[in-house]
Tab-separated table of C-alpha atoms in Angstrom:
chain	number	residue	atom	x	y	z
A	839	MET	CA	-18.070	-34.864	-22.662
A	840	PRO	CA	-16.008	-33.418	-19.837
A	841	ASP	CA	-16.127	-29.691	-19.288
A	842	ALA	CA	-12.758	-27.922	-19.491
A	843	ASN	CA	-13.533	-25.888	-16.377
A	844	SER	CA	-14.385	-28.911	-14.257
A	845	THR	CA	-10.935	-30.527	-14.462
A	846	PRO	CA	-8.876	-29.608	-11.442
A	847	ALA	CA	-5.535	-27.977	-12.080
A	848	PRO	CA	-2.510	-30.076	-11.186
A	849	GLN	CA	-1.268	-29.358	-7.687
A	850	VAL	CA	2.291	-28.062	-7.472
A	851	HIS	CA	4.001	-28.125	-4.099
A	852	ASP	CA	5.818	-25.031	-2.904
A	853	ASP	CA	9.193	-26.805	-2.968
A	854	GLU	CA	8.748	-27.879	-6.582
A	855	ALA	CA	7.503	-24.444	-7.645
A	856	ALA	CA	10.357	-22.688	-5.876
A	857	GLU	CA	12.878	-24.925	-7.623
A	858	ALA	CA	11.216	-24.233	-10.955
A	859	GLY	CA	11.340	-20.481	-10.290
A	860	ASP	CA	7.555	-20.070	-10.383
A	861	ILE	CA	7.246	-18.442	-6.953
A	862	ARG	CA	8.763	-15.042	-6.311
A	863	PRO	CA	9.977	-14.618	-2.771
A	864	GLY	CA	8.448	-11.638	-1.042
A	865	LEU	CA	6.450	-10.421	1.869
A	866	THR	CA	3.109	-11.817	2.818
A	867	PRO	CA	0.314	-9.235	2.928
A	868	ARG	CA	0.429	-9.260	6.726
A	869	GLN	CA	4.194	-8.661	6.739
A	870	ALA	CA	3.826	-5.846	4.192
A	871	ARG	CA	1.220	-4.153	6.378
A	872	ARG	CA	3.450	-4.400	9.435
A	873	VAL	CA	6.481	-3.042	7.567
A	874	ARG	CA	4.503	-0.032	6.292
A	875	ILE	CA	3.006	0.620	9.725
A	876	VAL	CA	6.422	0.513	11.408
A	877	LEU	CA	7.910	2.703	8.656
A	878	SER	CA	5.102	5.259	8.962
A	879	GLY	CA	5.323	5.235	12.745
A	880	THR	CA	9.082	5.781	12.620
A	881	VAL	CA	8.682	8.673	10.200
A	882	MET	CA	5.954	10.111	12.434
A	883	LEU	CA	8.241	9.934	15.449
A	884	GLY	CA	11.030	11.631	13.493
A	885	VAL	CA	8.697	14.406	12.356
A	886	ALA	CA	7.492	14.951	15.924
A	887	VAL	CA	11.080	15.262	17.182
A	888	ALA	CA	11.945	17.654	14.327
A	889	LEU	CA	8.837	19.711	15.118
A	890	ALA	CA	9.843	20.018	18.758
A	891	LEU	CA	13.363	21.088	17.789
A	892	ARG	CA	12.120	23.588	15.185
A	893	LEU	CA	9.598	25.113	17.558
A	894	GLY	CA	12.378	25.631	20.075
A	895	SER	CA	14.479	27.604	17.594
A	896	THR	CA	11.957	29.378	15.322
A	897	PRO	CA	8.336	29.176	16.441
A	898	SER	CA	5.920	30.026	13.640
A	899	VAL	CA	2.536	29.079	12.287
A	900	LEU	CA	4.126	27.804	9.064
A	901	THR	CA	6.309	25.424	11.039
A	902	VAL	CA	3.324	23.999	12.866
A	903	GLY	CA	1.369	23.834	9.594
A	904	PHE	CA	3.999	21.967	7.595
A	905	TYR	CA	4.877	19.550	10.361
A	906	GLY	CA	1.203	19.079	11.185
A	907	MET	CA	0.547	18.090	7.582
A	908	ALA	CA	3.485	15.679	7.738
A	909	LEU	CA	2.088	14.094	10.906
A	910	THR	CA	-1.328	13.816	9.261
A	911	LEU	CA	0.216	12.084	6.233
A	912	CYS	CA	1.974	9.602	8.511
A	913	GLY	CA	-1.258	8.866	10.345
A	914	THR	CA	-3.082	8.417	7.047
A	915	ALA	CA	-0.392	6.012	5.838
A	916	ILE	CA	-0.670	4.009	9.068
A	917	GLU	CA	-4.434	3.708	8.701
A	918	LEU	CA	-4.184	2.784	5.007
A	919	SER	CA	-1.595	0.119	5.861
A	920	ARG	CA	-3.781	-1.219	8.622
A	921	ARG	CA	-6.604	-1.641	6.122
A	922	GLY	CA	-4.342	-3.458	3.669
A	923	ARG	CA	-3.713	-0.626	1.186
A	924	THR	CA	0.084	-0.754	1.523
A	925	ARG	CA	0.923	0.548	-1.950
A	926	VAL	CA	-1.408	3.498	-1.516
A	927	ALA	CA	0.144	4.163	1.911
A	928	THR	CA	3.620	4.222	0.367
A	929	ALA	CA	2.423	6.601	-2.346
A	930	VAL	CA	0.813	8.884	0.257
A	931	LEU	CA	4.069	9.056	2.206
A	932	GLY	CA	6.282	9.574	-0.847
A	933	VAL	CA	4.178	12.049	-2.810
A	934	GLY	CA	2.990	13.850	0.311
A	935	PHE	CA	6.480	14.477	1.599
A	936	ALA	CA	7.679	15.564	-1.849
A	937	VAL	CA	4.865	18.133	-1.956
A	938	LEU	CA	5.596	19.299	1.612
A	939	LEU	CA	9.312	19.679	0.955
A	940	SER	CA	8.739	21.558	-2.300
A	941	GLY	CA	6.164	23.811	-0.607
A	942	GLU	CA	8.559	24.545	2.200
A	943	TRP	CA	11.305	25.297	-0.324
A	944	LEU	CA	9.033	27.515	-2.458
A	945	LEU	CA	7.970	29.564	0.552
A	946	GLY	CA	11.607	30.118	1.459
A	947	PHE	CA	11.355	28.528	4.852
A	948	PRO	CA	14.569	29.384	6.726
A	949	GLY	CA	16.516	26.255	7.612
A	950	GLY	CA	13.965	24.215	5.658
A	951	GLY	CA	13.861	20.494	5.447
A	952	ILE	CA	11.575	18.097	7.210
């Protein structure tokens, strides 16, 4: 009596599966990691430029603190993406920046906005 688990599943080629609509097009895990790393690096560069501009106009400890936290979040997202945790990296960036922006707004930071 053949075992149900021993029978190999029928092989479906990618072309046939794509025509049947079984495969969703998307990024490979490697591509997703690279996209998140580039996104995080771009955000980090933008935050660094904004920090330099803000320090030129209104130097304060709060400015350095908020932008330092933003840079730390970007670095954390890069490391998470590098380790394959791309969804967590996206959540860290999104939720982290929402918290930073709301904290900056609540403290009444003049000219706020990261």
